[in-house]
PDB file of N, CA and C in Angstrom:
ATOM      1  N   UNK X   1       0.840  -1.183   0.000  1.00  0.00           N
ATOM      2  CA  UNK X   1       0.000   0.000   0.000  1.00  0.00           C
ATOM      3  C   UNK X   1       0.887   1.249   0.000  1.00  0.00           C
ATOM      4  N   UNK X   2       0.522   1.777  -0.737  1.00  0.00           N
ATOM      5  CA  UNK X   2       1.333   3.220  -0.840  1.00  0.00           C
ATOM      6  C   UNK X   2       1.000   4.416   0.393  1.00  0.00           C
ATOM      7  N   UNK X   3       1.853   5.263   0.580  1.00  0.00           N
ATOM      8  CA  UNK X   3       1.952   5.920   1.560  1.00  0.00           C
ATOM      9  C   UNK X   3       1.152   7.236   1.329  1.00  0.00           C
ATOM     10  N   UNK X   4       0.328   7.787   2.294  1.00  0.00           N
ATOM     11  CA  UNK X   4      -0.506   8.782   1.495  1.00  0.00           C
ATOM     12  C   UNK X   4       0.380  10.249   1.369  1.00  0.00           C
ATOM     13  N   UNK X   5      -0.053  11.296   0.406  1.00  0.00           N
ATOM     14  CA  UNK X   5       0.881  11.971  -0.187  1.00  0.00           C
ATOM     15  C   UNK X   5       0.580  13.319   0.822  1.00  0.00           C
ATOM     16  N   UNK X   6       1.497  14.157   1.245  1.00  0.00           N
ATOM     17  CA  UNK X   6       1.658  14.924   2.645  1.00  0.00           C
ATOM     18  C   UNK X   6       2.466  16.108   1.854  1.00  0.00           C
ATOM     19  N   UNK X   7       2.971  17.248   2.515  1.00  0.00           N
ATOM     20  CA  UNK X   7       3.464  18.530   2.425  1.00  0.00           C
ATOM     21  C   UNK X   7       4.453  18.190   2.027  1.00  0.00           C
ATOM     22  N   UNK X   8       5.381  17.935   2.578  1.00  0.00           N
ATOM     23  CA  UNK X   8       6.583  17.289   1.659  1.00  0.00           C
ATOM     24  C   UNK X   8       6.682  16.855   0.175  1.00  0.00           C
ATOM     25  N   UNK X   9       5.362  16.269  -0.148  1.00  0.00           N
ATOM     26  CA  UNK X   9       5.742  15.680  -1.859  1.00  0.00           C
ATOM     27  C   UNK X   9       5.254  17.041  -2.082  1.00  0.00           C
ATOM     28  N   UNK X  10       4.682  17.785  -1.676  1.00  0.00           N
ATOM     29  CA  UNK X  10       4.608  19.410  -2.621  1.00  0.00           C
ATOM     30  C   UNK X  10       5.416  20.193  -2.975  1.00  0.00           C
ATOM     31  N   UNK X  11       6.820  19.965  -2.116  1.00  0.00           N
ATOM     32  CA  UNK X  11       7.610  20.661  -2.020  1.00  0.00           C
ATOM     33  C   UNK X  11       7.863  20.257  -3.611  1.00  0.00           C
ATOM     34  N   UNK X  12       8.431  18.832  -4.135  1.00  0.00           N
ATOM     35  CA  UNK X  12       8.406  18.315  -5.400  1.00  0.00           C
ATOM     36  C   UNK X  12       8.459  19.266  -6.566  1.00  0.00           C
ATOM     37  N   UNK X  13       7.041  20.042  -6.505  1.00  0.00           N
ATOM     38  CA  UNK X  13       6.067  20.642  -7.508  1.00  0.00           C
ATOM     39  C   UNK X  13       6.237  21.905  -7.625  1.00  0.00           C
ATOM     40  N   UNK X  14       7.039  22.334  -6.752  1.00  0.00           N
ATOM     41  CA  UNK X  14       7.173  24.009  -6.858  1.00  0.00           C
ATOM     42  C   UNK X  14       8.490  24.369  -7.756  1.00  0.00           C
ATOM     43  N   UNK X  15       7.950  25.675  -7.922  1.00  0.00           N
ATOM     44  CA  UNK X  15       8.934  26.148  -9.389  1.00  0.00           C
ATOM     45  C   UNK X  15      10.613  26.467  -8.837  1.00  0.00           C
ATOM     46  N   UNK X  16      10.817  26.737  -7.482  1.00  0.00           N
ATOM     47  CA  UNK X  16      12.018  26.287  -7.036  1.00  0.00           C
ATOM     48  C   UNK X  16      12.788  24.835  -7.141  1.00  0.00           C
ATOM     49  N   UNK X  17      12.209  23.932  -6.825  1.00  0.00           N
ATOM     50  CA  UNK X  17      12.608  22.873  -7.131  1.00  0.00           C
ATOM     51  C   UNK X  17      12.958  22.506  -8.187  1.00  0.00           C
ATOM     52  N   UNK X  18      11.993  22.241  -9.102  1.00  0.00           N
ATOM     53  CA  UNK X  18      11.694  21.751 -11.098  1.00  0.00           C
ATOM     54  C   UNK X  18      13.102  22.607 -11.920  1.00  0.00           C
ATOM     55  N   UNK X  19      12.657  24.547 -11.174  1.00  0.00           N
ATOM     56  CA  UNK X  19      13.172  25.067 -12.070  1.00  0.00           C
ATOM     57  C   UNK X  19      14.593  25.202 -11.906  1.00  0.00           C
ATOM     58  N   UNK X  20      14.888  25.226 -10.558  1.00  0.00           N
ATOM     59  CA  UNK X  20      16.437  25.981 -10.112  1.00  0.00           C
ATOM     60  C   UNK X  20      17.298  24.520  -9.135  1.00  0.00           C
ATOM     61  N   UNK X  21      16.636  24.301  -8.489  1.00  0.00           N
ATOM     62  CA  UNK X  21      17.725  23.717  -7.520  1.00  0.00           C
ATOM     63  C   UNK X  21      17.666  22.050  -8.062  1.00  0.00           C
ATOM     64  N   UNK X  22      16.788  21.124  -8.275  1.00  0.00           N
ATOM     65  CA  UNK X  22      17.012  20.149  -9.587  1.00  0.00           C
ATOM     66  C   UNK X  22      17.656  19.905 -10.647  1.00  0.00           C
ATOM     67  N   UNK X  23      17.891  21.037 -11.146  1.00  0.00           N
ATOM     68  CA  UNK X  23      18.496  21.265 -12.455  1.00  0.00           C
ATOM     69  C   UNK X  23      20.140  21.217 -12.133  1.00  0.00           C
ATOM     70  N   UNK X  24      20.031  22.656 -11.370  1.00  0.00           N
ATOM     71  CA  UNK X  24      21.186  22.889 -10.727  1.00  0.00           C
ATOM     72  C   UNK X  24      22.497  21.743  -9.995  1.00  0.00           C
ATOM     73  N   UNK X  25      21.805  20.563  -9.477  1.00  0.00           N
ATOM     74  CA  UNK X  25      22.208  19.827  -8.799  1.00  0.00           C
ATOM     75  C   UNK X  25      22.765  18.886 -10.373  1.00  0.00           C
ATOM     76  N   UNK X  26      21.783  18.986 -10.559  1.00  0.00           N
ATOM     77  CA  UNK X  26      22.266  17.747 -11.909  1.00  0.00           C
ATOM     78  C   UNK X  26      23.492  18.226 -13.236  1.00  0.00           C
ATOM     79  N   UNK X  27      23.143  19.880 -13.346  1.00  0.00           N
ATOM     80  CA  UNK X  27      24.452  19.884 -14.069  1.00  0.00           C
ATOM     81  C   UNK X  27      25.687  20.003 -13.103  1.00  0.00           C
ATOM     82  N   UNK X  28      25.697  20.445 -11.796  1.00  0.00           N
ATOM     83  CA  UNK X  28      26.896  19.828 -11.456  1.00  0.00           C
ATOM     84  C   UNK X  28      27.250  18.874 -10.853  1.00  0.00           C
ATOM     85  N   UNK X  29      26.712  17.954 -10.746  1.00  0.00           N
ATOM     86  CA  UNK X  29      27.417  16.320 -11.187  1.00  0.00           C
ATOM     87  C   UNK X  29      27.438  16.175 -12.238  1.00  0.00           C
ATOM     88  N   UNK X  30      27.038  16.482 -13.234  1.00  0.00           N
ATOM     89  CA  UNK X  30      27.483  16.214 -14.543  1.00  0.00           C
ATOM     90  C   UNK X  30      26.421  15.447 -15.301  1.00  0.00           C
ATOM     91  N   UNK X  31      25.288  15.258 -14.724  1.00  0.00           N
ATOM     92  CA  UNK X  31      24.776  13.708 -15.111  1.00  0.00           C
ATOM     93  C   UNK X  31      25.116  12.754 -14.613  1.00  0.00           C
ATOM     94  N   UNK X  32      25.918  12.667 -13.727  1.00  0.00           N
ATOM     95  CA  UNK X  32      26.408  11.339 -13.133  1.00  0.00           C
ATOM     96  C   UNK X  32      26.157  10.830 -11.901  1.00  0.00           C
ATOM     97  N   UNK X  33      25.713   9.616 -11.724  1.00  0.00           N
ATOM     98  CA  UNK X  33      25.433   8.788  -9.901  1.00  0.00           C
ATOM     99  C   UNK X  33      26.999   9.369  -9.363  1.00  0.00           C
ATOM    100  N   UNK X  34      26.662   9.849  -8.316  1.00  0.00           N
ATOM    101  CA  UNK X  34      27.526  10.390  -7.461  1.00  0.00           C
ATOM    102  C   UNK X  34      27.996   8.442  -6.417  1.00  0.00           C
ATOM    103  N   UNK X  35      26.911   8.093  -6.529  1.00  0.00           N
ATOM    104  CA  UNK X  35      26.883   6.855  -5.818  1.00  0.00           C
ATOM    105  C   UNK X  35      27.875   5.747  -6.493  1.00  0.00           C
ATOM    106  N   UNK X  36      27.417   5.714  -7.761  1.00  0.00           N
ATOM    107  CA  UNK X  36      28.362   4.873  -8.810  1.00  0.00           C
ATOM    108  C   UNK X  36      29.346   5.463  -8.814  1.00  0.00           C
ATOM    109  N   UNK X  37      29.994   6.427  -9.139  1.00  0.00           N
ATOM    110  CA  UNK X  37      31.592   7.290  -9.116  1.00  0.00           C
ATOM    111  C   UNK X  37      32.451   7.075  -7.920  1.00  0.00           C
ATOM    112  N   UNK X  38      31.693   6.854  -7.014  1.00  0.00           N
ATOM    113  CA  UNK X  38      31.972   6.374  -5.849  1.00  0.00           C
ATOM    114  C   UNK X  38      32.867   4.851  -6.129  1.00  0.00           C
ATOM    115  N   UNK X  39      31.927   4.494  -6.793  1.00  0.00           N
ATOM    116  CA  UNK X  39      32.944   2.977  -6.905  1.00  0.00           C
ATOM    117  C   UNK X  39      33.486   2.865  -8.187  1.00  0.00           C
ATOM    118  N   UNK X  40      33.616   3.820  -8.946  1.00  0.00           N
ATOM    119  CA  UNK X  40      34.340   3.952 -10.378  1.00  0.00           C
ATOM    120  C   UNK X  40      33.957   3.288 -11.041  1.00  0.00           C
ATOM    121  N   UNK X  41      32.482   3.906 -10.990  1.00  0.00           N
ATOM    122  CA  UNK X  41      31.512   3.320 -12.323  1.00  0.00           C
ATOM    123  C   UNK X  41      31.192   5.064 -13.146  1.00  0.00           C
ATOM    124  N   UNK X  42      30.606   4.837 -14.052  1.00  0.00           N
ATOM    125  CA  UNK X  42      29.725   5.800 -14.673  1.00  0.00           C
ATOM    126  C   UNK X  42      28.686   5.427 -15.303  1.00  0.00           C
ATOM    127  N   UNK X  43      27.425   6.086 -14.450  1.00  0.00           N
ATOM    128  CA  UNK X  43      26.289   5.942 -14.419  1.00  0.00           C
ATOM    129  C   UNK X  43      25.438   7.289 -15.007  1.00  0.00           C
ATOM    130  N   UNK X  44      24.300   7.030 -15.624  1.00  0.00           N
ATOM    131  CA  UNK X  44      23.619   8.440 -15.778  1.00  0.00           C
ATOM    132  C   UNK X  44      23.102   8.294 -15.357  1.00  0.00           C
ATOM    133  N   UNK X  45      22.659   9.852 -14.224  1.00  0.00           N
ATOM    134  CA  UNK X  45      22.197  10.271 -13.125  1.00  0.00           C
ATOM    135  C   UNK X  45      20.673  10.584 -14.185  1.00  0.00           C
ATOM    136  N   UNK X  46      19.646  10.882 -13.059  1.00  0.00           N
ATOM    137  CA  UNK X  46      18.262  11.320 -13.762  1.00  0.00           C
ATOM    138  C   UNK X  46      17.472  11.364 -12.215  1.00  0.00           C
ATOM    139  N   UNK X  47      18.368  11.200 -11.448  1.00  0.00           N
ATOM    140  CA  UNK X  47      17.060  11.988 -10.008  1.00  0.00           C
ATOM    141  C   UNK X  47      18.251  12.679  -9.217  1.00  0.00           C
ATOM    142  N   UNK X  48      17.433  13.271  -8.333  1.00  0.00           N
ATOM    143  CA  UNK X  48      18.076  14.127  -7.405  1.00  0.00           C
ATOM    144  C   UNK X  48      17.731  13.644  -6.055  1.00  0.00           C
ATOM    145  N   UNK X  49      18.773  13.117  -4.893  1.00  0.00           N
ATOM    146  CA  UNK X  49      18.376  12.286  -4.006  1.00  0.00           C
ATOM    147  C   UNK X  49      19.024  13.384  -2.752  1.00  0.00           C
ATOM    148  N   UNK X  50      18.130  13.174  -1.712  1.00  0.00           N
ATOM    149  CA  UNK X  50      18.389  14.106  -0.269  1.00  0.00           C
ATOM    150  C   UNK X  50      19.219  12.632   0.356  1.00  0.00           C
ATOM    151  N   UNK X  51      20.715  13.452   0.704  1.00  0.00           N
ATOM    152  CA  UNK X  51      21.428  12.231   1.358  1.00  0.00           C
ATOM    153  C   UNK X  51      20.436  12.599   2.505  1.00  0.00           C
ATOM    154  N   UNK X  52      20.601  13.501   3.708  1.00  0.00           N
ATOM    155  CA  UNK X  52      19.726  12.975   4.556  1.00  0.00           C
ATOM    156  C   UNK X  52      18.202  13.368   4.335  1.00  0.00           C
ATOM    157  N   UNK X  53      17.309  12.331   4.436  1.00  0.00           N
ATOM    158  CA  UNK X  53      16.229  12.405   3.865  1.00  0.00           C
ATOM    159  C   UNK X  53      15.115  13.707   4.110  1.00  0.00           C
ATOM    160  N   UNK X  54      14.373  14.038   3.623  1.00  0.00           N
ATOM    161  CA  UNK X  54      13.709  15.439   3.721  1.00  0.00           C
ATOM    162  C   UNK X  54      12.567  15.425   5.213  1.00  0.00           C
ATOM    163  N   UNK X  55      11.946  14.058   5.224  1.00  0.00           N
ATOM    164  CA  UNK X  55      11.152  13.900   6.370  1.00  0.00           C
ATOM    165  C   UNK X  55      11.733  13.539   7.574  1.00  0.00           C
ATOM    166  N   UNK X  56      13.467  13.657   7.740  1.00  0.00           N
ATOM    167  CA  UNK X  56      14.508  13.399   8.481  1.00  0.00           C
ATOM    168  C   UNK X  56      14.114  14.790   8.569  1.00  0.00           C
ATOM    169  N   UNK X  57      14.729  15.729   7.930  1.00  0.00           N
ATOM    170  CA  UNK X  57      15.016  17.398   8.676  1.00  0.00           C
ATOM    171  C   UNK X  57      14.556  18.064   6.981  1.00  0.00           C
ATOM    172  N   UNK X  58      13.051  18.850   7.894  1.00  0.00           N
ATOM    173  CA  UNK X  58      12.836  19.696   6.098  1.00  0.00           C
ATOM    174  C   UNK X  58      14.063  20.466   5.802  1.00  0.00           C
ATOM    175  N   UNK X  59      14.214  21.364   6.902  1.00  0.00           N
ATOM    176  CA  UNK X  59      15.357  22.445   6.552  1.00  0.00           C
ATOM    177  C   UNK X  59      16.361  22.286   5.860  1.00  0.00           C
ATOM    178  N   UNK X  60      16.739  20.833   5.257  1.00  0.00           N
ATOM    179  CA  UNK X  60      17.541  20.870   4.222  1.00  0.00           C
ATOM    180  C   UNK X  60      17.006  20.623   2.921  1.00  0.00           C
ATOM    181  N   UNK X  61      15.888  20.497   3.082  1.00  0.00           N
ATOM    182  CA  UNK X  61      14.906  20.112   1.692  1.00  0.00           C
ATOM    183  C   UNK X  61      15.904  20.792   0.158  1.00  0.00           C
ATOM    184  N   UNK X  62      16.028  22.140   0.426  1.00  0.00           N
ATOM    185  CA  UNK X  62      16.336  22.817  -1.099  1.00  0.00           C
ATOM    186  C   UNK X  62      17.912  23.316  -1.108  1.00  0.00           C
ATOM    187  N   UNK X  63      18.935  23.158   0.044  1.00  0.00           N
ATOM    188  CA  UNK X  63      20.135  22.863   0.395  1.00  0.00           C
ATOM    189  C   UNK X  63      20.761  21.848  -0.267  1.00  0.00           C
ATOM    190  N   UNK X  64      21.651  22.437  -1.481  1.00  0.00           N
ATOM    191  CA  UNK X  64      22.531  21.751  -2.698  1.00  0.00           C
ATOM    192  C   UNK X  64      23.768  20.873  -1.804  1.00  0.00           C
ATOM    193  N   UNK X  65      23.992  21.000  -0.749  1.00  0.00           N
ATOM    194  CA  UNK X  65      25.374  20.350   0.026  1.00  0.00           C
ATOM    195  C   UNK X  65      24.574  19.109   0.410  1.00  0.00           C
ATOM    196  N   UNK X  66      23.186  19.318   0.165  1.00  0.00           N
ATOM    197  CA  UNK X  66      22.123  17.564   0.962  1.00  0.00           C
ATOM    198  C   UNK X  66      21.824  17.254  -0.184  1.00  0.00           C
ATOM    199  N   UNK X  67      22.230  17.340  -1.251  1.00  0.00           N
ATOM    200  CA  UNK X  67      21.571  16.656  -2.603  1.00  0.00           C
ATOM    201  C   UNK X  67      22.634  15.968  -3.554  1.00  0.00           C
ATOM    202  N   UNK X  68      22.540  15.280  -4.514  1.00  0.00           N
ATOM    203  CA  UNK X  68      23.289  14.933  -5.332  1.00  0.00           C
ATOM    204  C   UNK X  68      22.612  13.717  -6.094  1.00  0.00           C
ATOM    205  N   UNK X  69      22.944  13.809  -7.242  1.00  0.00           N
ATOM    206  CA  UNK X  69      22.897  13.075  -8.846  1.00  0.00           C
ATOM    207  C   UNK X  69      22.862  11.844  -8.352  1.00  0.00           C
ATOM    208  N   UNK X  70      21.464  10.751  -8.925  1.00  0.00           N
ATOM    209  CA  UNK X  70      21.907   8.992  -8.802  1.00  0.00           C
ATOM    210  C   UNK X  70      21.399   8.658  -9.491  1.00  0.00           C
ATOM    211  N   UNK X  71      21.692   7.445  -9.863  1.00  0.00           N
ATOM    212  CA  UNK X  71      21.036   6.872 -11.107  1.00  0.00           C
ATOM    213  C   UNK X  71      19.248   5.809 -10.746  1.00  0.00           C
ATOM    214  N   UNK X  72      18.379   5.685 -11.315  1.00  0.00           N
ATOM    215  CA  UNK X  72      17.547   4.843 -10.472  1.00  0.00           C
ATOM    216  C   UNK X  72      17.860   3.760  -9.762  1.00  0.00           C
ATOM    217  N   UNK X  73      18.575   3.114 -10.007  1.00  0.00           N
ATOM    218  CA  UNK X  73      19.620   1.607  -9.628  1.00  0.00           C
ATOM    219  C   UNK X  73      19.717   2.389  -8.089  1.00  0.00           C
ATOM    220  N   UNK X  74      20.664   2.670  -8.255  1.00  0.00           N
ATOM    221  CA  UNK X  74      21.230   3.448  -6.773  1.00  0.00           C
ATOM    222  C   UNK X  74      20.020   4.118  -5.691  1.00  0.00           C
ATOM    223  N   UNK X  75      18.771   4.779  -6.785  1.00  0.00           N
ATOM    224  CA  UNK X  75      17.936   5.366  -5.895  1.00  0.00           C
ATOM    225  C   UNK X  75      16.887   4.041  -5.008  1.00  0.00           C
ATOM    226  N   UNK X  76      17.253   3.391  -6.120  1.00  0.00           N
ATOM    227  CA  UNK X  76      16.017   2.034  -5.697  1.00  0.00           C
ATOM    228  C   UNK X  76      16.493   0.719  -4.460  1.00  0.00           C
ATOM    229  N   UNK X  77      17.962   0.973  -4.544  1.00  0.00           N
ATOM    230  CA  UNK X  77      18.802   0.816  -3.060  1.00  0.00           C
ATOM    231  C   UNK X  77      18.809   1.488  -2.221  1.00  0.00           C
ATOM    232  N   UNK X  78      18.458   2.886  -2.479  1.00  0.00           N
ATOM    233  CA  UNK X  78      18.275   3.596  -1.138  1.00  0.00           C
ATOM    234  C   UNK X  78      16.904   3.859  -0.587  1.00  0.00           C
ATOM    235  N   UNK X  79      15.941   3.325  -1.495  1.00  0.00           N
ATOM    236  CA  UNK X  79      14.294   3.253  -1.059  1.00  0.00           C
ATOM    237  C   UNK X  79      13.615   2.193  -1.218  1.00  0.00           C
ATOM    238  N   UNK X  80      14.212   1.006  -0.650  1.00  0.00           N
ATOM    239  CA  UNK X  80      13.658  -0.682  -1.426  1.00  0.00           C
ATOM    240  C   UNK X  80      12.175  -0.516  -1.278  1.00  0.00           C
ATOM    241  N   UNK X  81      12.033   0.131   0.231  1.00  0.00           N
ATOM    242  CA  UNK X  81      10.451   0.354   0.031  1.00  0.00           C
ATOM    243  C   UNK X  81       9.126   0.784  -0.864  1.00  0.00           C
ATOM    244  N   UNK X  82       9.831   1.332  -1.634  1.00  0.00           N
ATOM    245  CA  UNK X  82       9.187   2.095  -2.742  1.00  0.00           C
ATOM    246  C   UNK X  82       8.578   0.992  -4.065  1.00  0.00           C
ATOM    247  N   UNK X  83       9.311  -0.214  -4.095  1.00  0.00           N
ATOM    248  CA  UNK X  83       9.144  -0.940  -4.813  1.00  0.00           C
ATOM    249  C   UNK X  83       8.958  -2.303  -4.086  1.00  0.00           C
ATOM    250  N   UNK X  84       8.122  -2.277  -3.036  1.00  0.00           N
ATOM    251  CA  UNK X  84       7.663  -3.451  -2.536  1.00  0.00           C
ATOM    252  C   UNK X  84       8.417  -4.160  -1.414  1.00  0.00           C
ATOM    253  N   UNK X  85       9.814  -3.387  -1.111  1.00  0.00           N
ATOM    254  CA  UNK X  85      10.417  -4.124  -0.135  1.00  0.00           C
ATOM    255  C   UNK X  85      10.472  -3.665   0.953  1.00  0.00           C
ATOM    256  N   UNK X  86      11.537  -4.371   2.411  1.00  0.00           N
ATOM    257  CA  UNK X  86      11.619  -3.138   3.834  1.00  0.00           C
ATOM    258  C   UNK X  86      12.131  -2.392   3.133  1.00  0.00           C
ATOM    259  N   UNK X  87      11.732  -1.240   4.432  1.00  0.00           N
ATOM    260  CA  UNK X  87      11.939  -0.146   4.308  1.00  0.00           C
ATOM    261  C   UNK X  87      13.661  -0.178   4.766  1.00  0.00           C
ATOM    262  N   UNK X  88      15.068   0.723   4.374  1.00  0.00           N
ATOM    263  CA  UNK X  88      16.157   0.553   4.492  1.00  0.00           C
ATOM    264  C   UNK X  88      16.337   0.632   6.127  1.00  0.00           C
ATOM    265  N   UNK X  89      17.065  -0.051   6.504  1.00  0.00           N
ATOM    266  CA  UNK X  89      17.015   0.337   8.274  1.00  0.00           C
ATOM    267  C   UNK X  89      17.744   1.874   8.357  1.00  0.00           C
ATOM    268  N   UNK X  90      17.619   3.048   9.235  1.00  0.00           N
ATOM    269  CA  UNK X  90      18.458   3.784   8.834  1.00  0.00           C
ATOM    270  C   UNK X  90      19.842   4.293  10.039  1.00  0.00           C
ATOM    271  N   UNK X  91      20.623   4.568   9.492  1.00  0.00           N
ATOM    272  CA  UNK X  91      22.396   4.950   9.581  1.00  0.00           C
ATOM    273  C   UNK X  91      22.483   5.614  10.569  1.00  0.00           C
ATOM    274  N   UNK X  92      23.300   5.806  11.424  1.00  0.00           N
ATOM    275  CA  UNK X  92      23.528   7.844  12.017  1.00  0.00           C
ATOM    276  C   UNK X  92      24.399   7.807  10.866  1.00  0.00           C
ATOM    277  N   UNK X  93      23.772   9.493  10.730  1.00  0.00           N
ATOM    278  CA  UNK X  93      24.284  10.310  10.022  1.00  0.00           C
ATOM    279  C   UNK X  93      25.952  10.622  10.261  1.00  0.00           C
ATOM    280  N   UNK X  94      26.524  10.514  11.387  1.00  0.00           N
ATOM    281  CA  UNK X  94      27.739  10.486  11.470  1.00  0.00           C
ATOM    282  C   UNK X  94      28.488   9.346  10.641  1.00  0.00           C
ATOM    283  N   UNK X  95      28.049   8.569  10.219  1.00  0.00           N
ATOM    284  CA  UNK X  95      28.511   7.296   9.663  1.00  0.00           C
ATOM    285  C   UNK X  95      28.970   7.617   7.979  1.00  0.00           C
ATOM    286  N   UNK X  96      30.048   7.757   7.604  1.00  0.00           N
ATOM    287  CA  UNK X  96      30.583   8.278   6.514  1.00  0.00           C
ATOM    288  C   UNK X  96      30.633   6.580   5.506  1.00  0.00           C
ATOM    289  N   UNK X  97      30.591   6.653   4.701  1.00  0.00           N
ATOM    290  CA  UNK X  97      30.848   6.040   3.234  1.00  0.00           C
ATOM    291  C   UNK X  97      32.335   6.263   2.769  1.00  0.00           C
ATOM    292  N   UNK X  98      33.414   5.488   2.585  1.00  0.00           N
ATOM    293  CA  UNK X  98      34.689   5.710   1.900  1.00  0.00           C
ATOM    294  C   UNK X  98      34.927   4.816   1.133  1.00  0.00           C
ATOM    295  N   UNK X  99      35.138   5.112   0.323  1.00  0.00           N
ATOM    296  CA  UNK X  99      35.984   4.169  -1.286  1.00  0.00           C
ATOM    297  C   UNK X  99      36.817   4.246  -1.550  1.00  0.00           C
ATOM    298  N   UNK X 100      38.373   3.729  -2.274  1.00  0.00           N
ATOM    299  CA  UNK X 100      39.166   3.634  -2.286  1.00  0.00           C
ATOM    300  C   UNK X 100      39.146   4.343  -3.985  1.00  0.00           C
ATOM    301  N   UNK X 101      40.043   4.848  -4.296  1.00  0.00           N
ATOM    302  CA  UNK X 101      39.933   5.318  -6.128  1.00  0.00           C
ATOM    303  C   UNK X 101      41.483   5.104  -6.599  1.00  0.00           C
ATOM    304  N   UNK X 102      41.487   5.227  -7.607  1.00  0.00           N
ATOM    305  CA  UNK X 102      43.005   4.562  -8.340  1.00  0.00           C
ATOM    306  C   UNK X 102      44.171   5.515  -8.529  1.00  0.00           C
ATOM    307  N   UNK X 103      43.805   6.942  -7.714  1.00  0.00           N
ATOM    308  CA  UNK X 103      44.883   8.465  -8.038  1.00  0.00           C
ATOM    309  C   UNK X 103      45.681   7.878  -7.063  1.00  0.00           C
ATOM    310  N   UNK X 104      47.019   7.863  -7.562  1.00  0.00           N
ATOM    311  CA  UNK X 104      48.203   8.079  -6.826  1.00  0.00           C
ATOM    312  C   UNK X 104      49.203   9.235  -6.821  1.00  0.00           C
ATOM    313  N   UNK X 105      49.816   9.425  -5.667  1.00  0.00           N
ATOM    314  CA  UNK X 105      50.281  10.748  -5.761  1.00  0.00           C
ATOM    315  C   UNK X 105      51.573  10.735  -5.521  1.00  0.00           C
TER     316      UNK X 105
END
């Protein structure tokens, strides 16, 4: 059963979002999963994902330093729920992500 739709998905719909800070986010990643680059893939990006989630803390809702480029693959790992599965257990936020990349110096 789907979750019923609240103030938050409005935020979605407004001409800040669509027009400026969506856009914005996506040309600078480039088009690219920030998530996949991560592991030295290249992926084309096509959503804009709130690392910490928006019904976590609105106040970062339209804050470009909480957003970044993923590809659906990546988005659909970070919301199994969305497509029929649990919901992701969730992290503290103190808990960082590191990857190793191939620059040597």
């Amino acid at each position: 059963m789907a979750r019923q739709r609240d103030e938050i998905d409005k935020l979605y719909n407004t001409s800040r979002w669509r027009k400026h800070v969506r856009p914005s986010v996506l040309n600078r990643d480039n088009y690219r999963c920030q998530e996949c680059k991560r592991r030295n893939l290249r992926t084309v990006a096509n959503i804009v994902h709130h690392k910490i989630e928006a019904r976590e803390d609105i106040t970062l809702f339209f804050d470009e330093s909480n957003l970044e480029a993923i590809c659906t693959a990546c988005h659909n790992k970070e919301h199994p729920e969305r497509s029929g599965g649990e919901k992701k257990k969730k992290t503290k936020r103190k808990i960082l992500k590191f990857y190793s990349n191939n620059e040597r110096g």
